[in-house]
Amino acid sequence: MSDKKNIPSTESYKGVRDFYPKDMFVQNYIFSVMRTVAERYGYVEYGASILEPAELYRSKTSEEIVSEQTYTFTDRGEREVTLRPEMTPTLARMIAAKRRELAFPLRWYSIPNVFRYERPQRGRLREHWQLNADIFGVASIESEVEIISLAYHVMKKFGAKDEDFEIRINSRKLAQAYLEEKLFDRAHYPTAARLVDRKEKMTPKEFEEEWQKISSHSFDMNIAPNELVNDVIKGLATRDIKNVTFYPTLMRGFDYYIDVVFEVFDTNPKNNRSLFGGGRYDNLLEIFGEDSIPAVGFGMGDVTIRDFLETRGLLPEYRPSTDVYLIPISASDLPAAQKIAYTLRTSGINVAVDLTDKKVGDKIKLADKQSIHFALFVGEAEVKNEAYKLKNLRTQEEKTLPVEEVVRFVKGL
Amino acid sequence: MSDKKNIPSTESYKGVRDFYPKDMFVQNYIFSVMRTVAERYGYVEYGASILEPAELYRSKTSEEIVSEQTYTFTDRGEREVTLRPEMTPTLARMIAAKRRELAFPLRWYSIPNVFRYERPQRGRLREHWQLNADIFGVASIESEVEIISLAYHVMKKFGAKDEDFEIRINSRKLAQAYLEEKLFDRAHYPTAARLVDRKEKMTPKEFEEEWQKISSHSFDMNIAPNELVNDVIKGLATRDIKNVTFYPTLMRGFDYYIDVVFEVFDTNPKNNRSLFGGGRYDNLLEIFGEDSIPAVGFGMGDVTIRDFLETRGLLPEYRPSTDVYLIPISASDLPAAQKIAYTLRTSGINVAVDLTDKKVGDKIKLADKQSIHFALFVGEAEVKNEAYKLKNLRTQEEKTLPVEEVVRFVKGL
């Protein structure tokens, strides 16, 4: 063990995160907001393993994704396995498998971790978590309106104001019809769509060069929204959702989107970027040889949302799950302290009992360093009087209370 | 897409599970019991990625585990990556990395998924989740007593009775001293420990054959508990935990346990087996070139626990997170229904709005098939009277109530 080259690093694997309790608190906060809003809309939770047969990603989604951007390896049984890069193919697989037993329409959500093999950079890690909410079985635009409303209310529940973000909406069919007219060959449309999708990440010159390879027209997308998009925008307006714009160059990356796509965009001039998005993908079940089912959904990543909330000062202050740090004044008070801990726990209070041989002052510091709200002291006199000193470590306020009062006081806060 | 060989299977990868909403409900129930009890004891949650540098498992834990039983692959940057087979090395890594900033003793828990490359069988899948609870920085047996109490109370919170399980305790040091006396050579002790650990899975003849390779004595472990084990048992008894036995052949697999080990054992004669266990592993930080820190912990897997709860009839009945299925009587009632849904959601009620064009009776069936408790009806007359029919789909009871009363009624249940 003194052999230096055998000492493993204490760093995590590249591009993934360790969650110390304070990080986990933020993560849990983000998940709980996502979960609460999804459930308010009647979405029920599902889940799956991160391990998927690689073939799942070889059919509809572009081959490029499997080969270049995913973690794919061969297991000892010669099976090709992929760490899921997104949840939608898994969801489609699960629904295809039990299609005949399930009650449609169905509303499902999940908060899976997904993996991309890419250079780690701000907002783009190799592993991140993602709220996925999807509605299956509704062909009308009511499902677009519902999914976008859900996304909007997640943002609001995080404390974002309408002016903090913009909801951009497009119809891929509308864009396709318009673009095809301008191309040398309609077969170039997928290339054109990908190019338009990347437009804002390219210089005008770069874009122009690529565009001229497939079109002799000058590029513009000065088009009016079609009826479908207008109806979605109206539907959102009747629900008081008004930070919505028609955005004809919006494409979204995935090939499976068939028409309406949307994106939530950060309006902060210093951080102008897409936060997340979604769209309609009715045909995804066809890859399993099944008939198509209407489907609309979105995926919202934790990393970009966390950045957004941090930038806007919307993250809550750390509060540990532990309510009370129970301090035996001396070692002989430990059995009595354990009895009181038991009572408090039975009443629904989270209690850590001090097991150190430190001085009382240092025990208090220990509680404080863990951000625990209350210290409760148990000594001989306290046990005799059946009243215990409760100290609020934020206000330094102290009270001497019987156990039942301690419960009421701590719970009241 | 008509090409059959391109159709991916709808089955999950071998040895892992899909969680449909009803499975996810059970999983969430199990996690929430684990979480609640861990937090009652003052443990705070941490987390990490499933991806770890492979070197993390090459030092203390046996080489065999990395090479044979884990998912290990080389990424495109020539890094060897392992899907974590257990959480303890990750925990040790995280603590070693921030040792100087952290306040000891610390109590941490996590519910990670872990991966083992093995033949899937009952209770042993390739991916499972595991409650890990660990206390760092307490050298006294108070930490063994606390960790075992926590494990005991998780079992009780699941509804298990004392007679449903047995807590087995041993001292590895005691067993080692006793075994070493019997061996040809003390250097054979690790082999002996592994053999004793596997004893109950072998036939007497198989065991005897292996034993005779390392010892000329006949095998027995008729020893009395040492003071340490007695003190742990007494400490548990003062907390009213009495289904505890000294079990001298208990070893636990991991090499890093240094003395006290324990195991929770299913007493069901049809299902006699270890459910989970833990122990003391003070020296794990040494693999990072750090001084040792007292540490005691355990890991409790979801698959074995789920089997246990199922066998004992202790799993709760499925209840979806959705409280109310809101049914517009006709299509034109949808906007009014959406307004009511909004009000209910704002009041903390989870509402799915029916978006189908089915008949009302079929809409009710749809709610019922999803096990939703209430249906609420919105039609022209209801809107005019500002009172809505609420139907309890379990009892078939109906009430006509204004929206605020609907809130109170649904919340009251």
Coordinates of C-alpha atoms in Angstrom, one line a residue, chain B:
Chain B
M1 CA -38.6 -0.9 -41.4
S2 CA -40.3 -3.9 -42.9
D3 CA -36.9 -5.6 -42.8
K4 CA -37.3 -8.1 -40.0
K5 CA -33.7 -8.4 -39.0
N6 CA -33.6 -4.7 -38.2
I7 CA -36.4 -4.9 -35.7
P8 CA -35.0 -4.5 -32.3
S9 CA -36.4 -6.6 -29.5
T10 CA -38.8 -5.0 -27.0
E11 CA -37.2 -6.9 -24.2
S12 CA -34.8 -5.3 -21.8
Y13 CA -31.1 -6.2 -21.6
K14 CA -30.5 -9.5 -19.9
G15 CA -30.7 -9.5 -16.1
V16 CA -32.0 -6.0 -15.7
R17 CA -35.5 -4.8 -15.1
D18 CA -38.0 -2.4 -16.7
F19 CA -40.1 -0.5 -14.1
Y20 CA -43.6 0.0 -15.4
P21 CA -45.6 2.4 -13.1
K22 CA -46.7 -0.4 -10.8
D23 CA -43.2 -1.7 -10.4
M24 CA -41.9 1.8 -9.9
F25 CA -44.5 2.3 -7.2
V26 CA -43.1 -0.7 -5.3
Q27 CA -39.5 0.5 -5.9
N28 CA -40.4 4.0 -4.7
Y29 CA -42.1 2.5 -1.7
I30 CA -39.0 0.5 -0.8
F31 CA -36.7 3.5 -1.3
S32 CA -39.0 5.8 0.7
V33 CA -38.9 3.4 3.7
M34 CA -35.1 3.2 3.5
R35 CA -34.8 6.9 3.1
T36 CA -37.1 7.7 6.0
V37 CA -35.4 5.4 8.5
A38 CA -31.9 6.5 7.4
E39 CA -32.9 10.1 7.9
R40 CA -34.5 9.4 11.2
Y41 CA -31.1 8.3 12.4
G42 CA -29.5 11.6 11.1
Y43 CA -27.9 10.1 8.0
V44 CA -27.7 12.6 5.0
E45 CA -27.9 11.5 1.4
Y46 CA -25.0 11.5 -1.0
G47 CA -24.6 10.2 -4.5
A48 CA -22.2 9.5 -7.4
S49 CA -22.0 8.3 -10.9
I50 CA -22.2 4.6 -11.7
L51 CA -19.0 5.1 -13.8
E52 CA -15.8 4.7 -11.8
P53 CA -12.1 4.4 -12.9
A54 CA -11.4 0.6 -12.8
E55 CA -8.3 1.2 -10.7
L56 CA -10.6 1.9 -7.7
Y57 CA -11.4 -1.8 -7.5
R58 CA -7.9 -3.1 -8.1
S59 CA -6.4 -2.2 -4.8
K60 CA -8.1 -3.5 -1.7
T61 CA -10.9 -5.6 -3.0
S62 CA -9.8 -8.8 -4.7
E63 CA -8.6 -8.6 -8.2
E64 CA -11.0 -11.4 -9.1
I65 CA -14.0 -9.0 -8.6
V66 CA -12.7 -6.6 -11.2
S67 CA -11.8 -9.1 -13.8
E68 CA -14.5 -11.6 -13.5
Q69 CA -17.6 -10.1 -12.0
T70 CA -17.8 -6.5 -13.1
Y71 CA -18.6 -4.6 -16.2
T72 CA -15.3 -3.1 -17.1
F73 CA -14.5 -1.6 -20.5
T74 CA -12.0 0.8 -22.1
D75 CA -13.3 4.2 -23.2
R76 CA -12.1 6.0 -26.3
G77 CA -9.6 7.9 -24.2
E78 CA -8.0 4.6 -23.2
R79 CA -9.4 4.9 -19.7
E80 CA -10.6 1.7 -18.0
V81 CA -14.1 2.3 -16.7
T82 CA -16.1 0.1 -14.3
L83 CA -19.8 0.2 -13.6
R84 CA -19.6 0.2 -9.8
P85 CA -20.2 -3.3 -8.4
E86 CA -20.8 -1.8 -4.9
M87 CA -20.9 1.7 -3.3
T88 CA -18.3 1.4 -0.5
P89 CA -15.1 2.1 -2.6
T90 CA -16.9 5.2 -4.1
L91 CA -17.8 6.4 -0.6
A92 CA -14.2 5.9 0.6
R93 CA -12.9 7.8 -2.5
M94 CA -15.3 10.7 -1.9
I95 CA -14.3 10.9 1.8
A96 CA -10.6 10.6 1.1
A97 CA -10.9 13.5 -1.5
K98 CA -12.5 15.9 1.0
R99 CA -11.3 14.5 4.3
R100 CA -10.0 17.8 5.6
E101 CA -13.2 19.7 4.9
L102 CA -15.6 17.2 6.3
A103 CA -17.0 17.2 9.8
F104 CA -16.4 13.8 11.5
P105 CA -18.2 11.8 12.6
L106 CA -20.3 11.8 9.5
R107 CA -23.4 9.8 8.8
W108 CA -24.1 9.3 5.1
Y109 CA -26.5 7.2 3.1
S110 CA -27.3 6.6 -0.5
I111 CA -29.5 4.3 -2.6
P112 CA -27.3 3.6 -5.7
N113 CA -27.7 1.1 -8.4
V114 CA -24.8 -1.3 -8.6
F115 CA -23.8 -3.8 -11.3
R116 CA -22.5 -7.4 -11.3
Y117 CA -21.8 -9.4 -14.3
E118 CA -23.2 -12.7 -13.3
R119 CA -25.8 -15.3 -14.4
P120 CA -29.2 -13.8 -13.5
Q121 CA -31.0 -15.9 -10.8
R122 CA -33.6 -15.3 -8.1
G123 CA -32.5 -12.4 -5.9
R124 CA -29.3 -11.9 -8.0
L125 CA -29.8 -9.6 -11.0
R126 CA -27.1 -7.8 -13.0
E127 CA -28.4 -4.5 -11.8
H128 CA -29.9 -3.8 -8.4
W129 CA -30.3 -0.9 -6.0
Q130 CA -28.9 -0.9 -2.5
L131 CA -29.4 1.2 0.6
N132 CA -25.9 2.0 1.9
A133 CA -25.7 3.6 5.3
D134 CA -22.3 4.3 6.9
I135 CA -20.9 6.1 9.9
F136 CA -17.3 7.4 9.7
G137 CA -15.2 8.6 12.7
V138 CA -16.5 6.6 15.6
A139 CA -14.1 3.9 16.9
S140 CA -16.4 2.6 19.7
I141 CA -19.0 -0.1 19.3
E142 CA -21.7 2.6 19.6
S143 CA -21.3 2.8 15.8
E144 CA -21.9 -1.0 15.3
V145 CA -24.9 -0.7 17.6
E146 CA -26.3 2.3 15.7
I147 CA -25.8 0.8 12.3
I148 CA -27.4 -2.5 13.3
S149 CA -30.3 -0.6 14.9
L150 CA -30.8 1.4 11.8
A151 CA -30.9 -1.8 9.7
Y152 CA -33.3 -3.4 12.3
H153 CA -35.7 -0.4 12.1
V154 CA -35.7 -0.5 8.3
M155 CA -37.0 -4.0 8.6
K156 CA -39.6 -3.0 11.2
K157 CA -40.7 0.0 9.1
F158 CA -41.3 -2.5 6.3
G159 CA -43.7 -4.3 8.6
A160 CA -41.4 -7.3 9.4
K161 CA -41.9 -8.9 12.9
D162 CA -38.9 -9.8 15.1
E163 CA -39.5 -13.5 14.4
D164 CA -39.4 -12.9 10.6
F165 CA -35.7 -12.3 10.7
E166 CA -32.5 -12.9 12.7
I167 CA -29.5 -10.6 13.1
R168 CA -26.3 -12.7 13.1
I169 CA -23.2 -11.2 14.5
N170 CA -19.6 -12.3 14.5
S171 CA -16.1 -10.9 15.1
R172 CA -13.8 -11.7 12.2
K173 CA -10.7 -11.2 14.5
L174 CA -12.1 -13.9 16.9
A175 CA -12.8 -16.3 14.0
Q176 CA -9.4 -15.6 12.6
A177 CA -7.5 -16.4 15.8
Y178 CA -9.5 -19.6 16.2
L179 CA -9.1 -20.7 12.6
E180 CA -5.4 -19.9 12.4
E181 CA -4.7 -22.3 15.3
K182 CA -6.2 -25.1 13.2
L183 CA -4.4 -24.5 9.9
F184 CA -1.2 -26.0 8.6
D185 CA -0.1 -22.5 8.0
R186 CA -1.5 -19.2 9.1
A187 CA -1.0 -17.9 5.6
H188 CA -4.0 -20.1 4.6
Y189 CA -6.4 -18.0 6.7
P190 CA -7.9 -16.0 3.8
T191 CA -8.6 -19.3 2.0
A192 CA -10.1 -20.7 5.2
A193 CA -12.3 -17.6 5.7
R194 CA -13.6 -17.8 2.2
L195 CA -14.3 -21.5 2.6
V196 CA -16.2 -21.0 5.9
D197 CA -18.1 -18.1 4.3
R198 CA -19.3 -20.6 1.5
K199 CA -19.9 -23.5 3.9
E200 CA -23.7 -23.3 3.9
K201 CA -23.8 -23.3 0.1
M202 CA -21.6 -26.5 -0.2
T203 CA -22.3 -30.2 0.6
P204 CA -20.6 -31.5 3.7
K205 CA -18.4 -33.6 1.5
E206 CA -17.3 -30.7 -0.7
F207 CA -16.5 -28.7 2.3
E208 CA -14.5 -31.5 4.0
E209 CA -12.4 -32.0 0.9
E210 CA -11.5 -28.3 0.8
W211 CA -10.9 -28.1 4.5
Q212 CA -8.5 -31.0 4.6
K213 CA -6.3 -29.2 2.1
I214 CA -5.5 -26.6 4.7
S215 CA -6.0 -28.4 8.1
S216 CA -5.5 -31.7 9.8
H217 CA -8.0 -30.9 12.5
S218 CA -11.7 -31.7 12.1
F219 CA -13.7 -28.6 11.4
D220 CA -15.8 -26.9 14.1
M221 CA -16.4 -23.4 15.3
N222 CA -17.7 -24.1 18.7
I223 CA -16.5 -20.9 20.2
A224 CA -18.0 -18.4 22.7
P225 CA -18.5 -14.8 21.7
N226 CA -15.8 -12.4 22.8
E227 CA -16.4 -9.2 24.9
L228 CA -16.8 -7.0 21.8
V229 CA -19.6 -9.1 20.3
N230 CA -21.2 -9.4 23.7
D231 CA -21.2 -5.7 24.1
V232 CA -22.8 -5.2 20.7
I233 CA -25.5 -7.7 21.6
K234 CA -26.1 -6.0 25.0
G235 CA -26.2 -2.5 23.4
L236 CA -28.8 -3.8 21.0
A237 CA -30.8 -5.4 23.9
T238 CA -31.0 -2.0 25.7
R239 CA -32.7 -0.7 22.6
D240 CA -35.1 -3.6 22.7
I241 CA -33.5 -5.4 19.7
K242 CA -33.4 -9.0 20.7
N243 CA -33.6 -11.2 17.6
V244 CA -29.8 -11.2 17.6
T245 CA -27.4 -14.2 17.7
F246 CA -23.7 -14.8 17.8
Y247 CA -22.8 -16.7 14.6
P248 CA -19.2 -17.7 14.6
T249 CA -19.1 -18.9 10.9
L250 CA -20.4 -15.6 9.6
M251 CA -17.6 -14.0 7.5
R252 CA -19.2 -11.7 4.9
G253 CA -17.5 -11.6 1.5
F254 CA -15.6 -8.3 1.3
D255 CA -12.0 -8.4 2.3
Y256 CA -12.1 -4.9 3.8
Y257 CA -14.1 -5.9 6.9
I258 CA -11.7 -5.9 9.9
D259 CA -13.7 -7.2 12.8
V260 CA -17.5 -7.0 13.7
V261 CA -19.6 -8.2 10.8
F262 CA -23.4 -8.8 10.8
E263 CA -26.0 -10.2 8.6
V264 CA -29.8 -10.1 8.5
F265 CA -31.1 -13.5 7.8
D266 CA -34.6 -14.6 6.7
T267 CA -36.1 -17.1 9.2
N268 CA -38.7 -18.3 6.8
P269 CA -37.9 -22.0 6.5
K270 CA -38.8 -22.0 2.8
N271 CA -36.5 -19.0 2.1
N272 CA -33.7 -19.4 4.6
R273 CA -31.1 -17.0 3.4
S274 CA -29.1 -13.9 4.0
L275 CA -31.0 -10.7 3.2
F276 CA -28.1 -8.2 3.6
G277 CA -25.3 -7.3 6.0
G278 CA -22.4 -5.1 6.8
G279 CA -19.5 -4.6 9.2
R280 CA -16.6 -2.5 10.3
Y281 CA -13.9 -1.5 7.7
D282 CA -11.7 1.1 9.4
N283 CA -8.8 0.7 6.9
L284 CA -10.4 1.4 3.5
L285 CA -9.1 4.9 3.2
E286 CA -5.5 3.5 3.3
I287 CA -5.9 2.5 -0.4
F288 CA -5.7 6.2 -1.2
G289 CA -2.6 6.7 0.9
E290 CA -4.7 8.2 3.8
D291 CA -4.7 7.4 7.5
S292 CA -7.5 5.0 8.4
I293 CA -10.8 6.3 9.8
P294 CA -13.2 4.2 11.9
A295 CA -16.0 3.1 9.6
V296 CA -19.1 0.9 10.0
G297 CA -21.8 0.4 7.4
F298 CA -24.2 -1.9 5.6
G299 CA -25.7 -2.4 2.2
M300 CA -29.3 -3.6 1.7
G301 CA -30.4 -4.7 -1.8
D302 CA -33.8 -3.9 -3.3
V303 CA -34.2 -7.3 -5.0
T304 CA -33.9 -9.5 -1.9
I305 CA -35.9 -7.1 0.1
R306 CA -38.7 -7.1 -2.5
D307 CA -38.7 -10.9 -2.5
F308 CA -38.9 -10.9 1.3
L309 CA -41.7 -8.4 1.4
E310 CA -43.6 -10.2 -1.3
T311 CA -43.3 -13.6 0.4
R312 CA -44.5 -12.1 3.7
G313 CA -47.4 -10.2 2.0
L314 CA -45.9 -6.9 3.1
L315 CA -46.0 -5.0 -0.1
P316 CA -48.6 -2.1 -0.3
E317 CA -51.4 -2.1 -2.8
Y318 CA -50.7 0.0 -5.9
R319 CA -51.9 3.6 -5.7
P320 CA -51.1 5.9 -8.6
S321 CA -49.8 9.4 -7.8
T322 CA -52.8 10.7 -9.8
D323 CA -55.7 11.6 -7.5
V324 CA -58.4 12.7 -9.9
Y325 CA -59.4 11.9 -13.5
L326 CA -61.2 14.9 -14.8
I327 CA -63.8 14.1 -17.4
P328 CA -65.3 16.7 -19.8
I329 CA -68.8 15.4 -20.6
S330 CA -68.4 16.6 -24.2
A331 CA -65.6 18.0 -26.2
S332 CA -66.9 21.6 -25.8
D333 CA -66.5 21.2 -22.0
L334 CA -62.7 20.8 -22.3
P335 CA -61.8 24.5 -21.7
A336 CA -63.9 24.6 -18.6
A337 CA -62.4 21.3 -17.4
Q338 CA -58.8 22.7 -18.0
K339 CA -59.7 25.7 -15.8
I340 CA -60.9 23.4 -13.0
A341 CA -57.8 21.2 -13.4
Y342 CA -55.6 24.3 -12.9
T343 CA -57.4 25.2 -9.7
L344 CA -57.2 21.7 -8.3
R345 CA -53.5 21.5 -9.2
T346 CA -52.8 24.8 -7.5
S347 CA -54.4 23.3 -4.4
G348 CA -51.9 20.4 -4.5
I349 CA -54.1 17.8 -6.2
N350 CA -52.8 15.6 -9.0
V351 CA -55.2 15.7 -11.9
A352 CA -55.2 14.0 -15.3
V353 CA -57.6 15.6 -17.8
D354 CA -59.3 13.2 -20.2
L355 CA -58.5 14.2 -23.8
T356 CA -60.2 11.4 -25.6
D357 CA -63.4 11.4 -27.7
K358 CA -64.7 8.3 -25.9
K359 CA -68.1 8.0 -24.4
V360 CA -68.4 9.0 -20.7
G361 CA -68.7 5.4 -19.6
D362 CA -65.5 4.5 -21.4
K363 CA -63.7 7.4 -19.9
I364 CA -64.6 6.2 -16.5
K365 CA -63.2 2.7 -17.4
L366 CA -60.0 4.4 -18.5
A367 CA -59.7 6.0 -15.0
D368 CA -60.5 2.8 -13.4
K369 CA -57.9 0.8 -15.4
Q370 CA -55.3 3.2 -14.2
S371 CA -56.5 2.7 -10.6
I372 CA -57.2 6.4 -10.1
H373 CA -59.4 6.9 -7.0
F374 CA -61.7 9.7 -8.2
A375 CA -63.4 10.8 -11.4
L376 CA -64.7 14.4 -11.6
F377 CA -67.2 15.4 -14.2
V378 CA -67.5 18.7 -16.0
G379 CA -70.5 19.5 -18.2
E380 CA -72.6 22.5 -19.1
A381 CA -74.9 22.1 -16.2
E382 CA -72.1 21.6 -13.7
V383 CA -70.3 24.7 -14.9
K384 CA -73.6 26.7 -14.6
N385 CA -74.2 25.5 -11.1
E386 CA -70.6 25.6 -10.1
A387 CA -70.9 22.2 -8.6
Y388 CA -69.3 19.0 -10.0
K389 CA -70.0 15.4 -9.6
L390 CA -67.1 13.6 -7.8
K391 CA -67.2 9.8 -8.1
N392 CA -65.2 7.5 -5.8
L393 CA -64.2 4.7 -8.2
R394 CA -63.6 2.2 -5.5
T395 CA -66.8 2.6 -3.5
Q396 CA -68.9 4.0 -6.5
E397 CA -70.1 6.7 -4.1
E398 CA -71.0 10.0 -5.7
K399 CA -71.2 13.6 -4.4
T400 CA -71.9 16.9 -6.1
L401 CA -69.6 19.6 -4.8
P402 CA -68.2 23.0 -5.5
V403 CA -64.5 23.0 -6.4
E404 CA -63.2 24.0 -2.9
E405 CA -65.1 21.1 -1.4
V406 CA -63.7 18.8 -4.0
V407 CA -60.2 19.9 -2.8
R408 CA -61.1 19.3 0.8
F409 CA -62.7 15.9 0.1
V410 CA -59.9 14.5 -2.0
K411 CA -57.2 15.8 0.3
G412 CA -59.0 14.4 3.3
L413 CA -58.6 10.9 1.9

